[in-house]
Short mmCIF file of C-alpha atoms in Angstrom, two decimals:
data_model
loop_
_atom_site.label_atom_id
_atom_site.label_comp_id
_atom_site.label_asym_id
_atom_site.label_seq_id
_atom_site.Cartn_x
_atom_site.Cartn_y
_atom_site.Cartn_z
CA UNK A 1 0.00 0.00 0.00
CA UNK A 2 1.15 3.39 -1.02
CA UNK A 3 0.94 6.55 0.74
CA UNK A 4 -2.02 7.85 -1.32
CA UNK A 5 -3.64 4.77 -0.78
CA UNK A 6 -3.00 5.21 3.65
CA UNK A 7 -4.48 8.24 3.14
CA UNK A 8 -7.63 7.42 1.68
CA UNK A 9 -8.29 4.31 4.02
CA UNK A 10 -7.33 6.31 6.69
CA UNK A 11 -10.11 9.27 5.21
CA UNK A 12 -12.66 6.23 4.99
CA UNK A 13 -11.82 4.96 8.08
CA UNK A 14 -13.40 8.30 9.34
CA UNK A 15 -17.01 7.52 8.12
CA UNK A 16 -17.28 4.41 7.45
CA UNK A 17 -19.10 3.60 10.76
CA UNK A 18 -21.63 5.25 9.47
CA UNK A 19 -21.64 4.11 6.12
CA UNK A 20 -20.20 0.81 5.97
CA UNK A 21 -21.64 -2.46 8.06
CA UNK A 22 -19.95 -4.14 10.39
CA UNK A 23 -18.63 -7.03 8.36
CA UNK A 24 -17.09 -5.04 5.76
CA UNK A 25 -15.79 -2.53 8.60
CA UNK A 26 -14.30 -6.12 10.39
CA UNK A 27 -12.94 -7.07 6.38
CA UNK A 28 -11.22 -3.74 5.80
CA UNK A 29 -9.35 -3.41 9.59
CA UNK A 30 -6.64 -4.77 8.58
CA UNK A 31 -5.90 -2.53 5.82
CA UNK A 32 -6.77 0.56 8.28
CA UNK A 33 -4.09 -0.83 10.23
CA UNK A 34 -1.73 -0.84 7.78
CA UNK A 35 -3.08 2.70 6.71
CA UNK A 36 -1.87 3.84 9.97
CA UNK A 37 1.51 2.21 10.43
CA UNK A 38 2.58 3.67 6.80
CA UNK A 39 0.94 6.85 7.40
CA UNK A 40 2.91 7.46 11.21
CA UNK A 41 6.08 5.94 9.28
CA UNK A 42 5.62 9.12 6.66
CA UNK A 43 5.00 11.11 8.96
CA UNK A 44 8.34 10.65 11.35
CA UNK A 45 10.18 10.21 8.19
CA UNK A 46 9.19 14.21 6.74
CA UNK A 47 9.57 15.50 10.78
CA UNK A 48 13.28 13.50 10.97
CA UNK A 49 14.22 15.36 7.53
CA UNK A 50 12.42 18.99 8.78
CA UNK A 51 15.49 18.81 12.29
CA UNK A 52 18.33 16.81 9.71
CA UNK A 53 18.12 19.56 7.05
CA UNK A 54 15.92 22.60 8.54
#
């Protein structure tokens, strides 16, 4: 999974309780999972290079 791709599970992940039922919500956790852990990873990665390089 991409980064594009994080950030759109992690959009869905936002409303899906509302929109999506609870079997597709349990079919889809692990990708929102993975949306997070890739989307954290980004995120340290741009903060690390914002103090390396200013």
């Amino acid at each position: 999974m991409g980064t594009n791709s994080a950030l759109a599970f992690s959009t869905l992940k936002e409303v899906a309780n509302k929109l999506l039922p609870v079997s597709t919500l349990d079919d889809l956790s692990t990708d929102f999972t993975k949306a997070q852990t890739i989307l954290a990873s980004t995120i340290l990665f741009i903060l690390s290079a914002i103090l390396k390089y200013g």
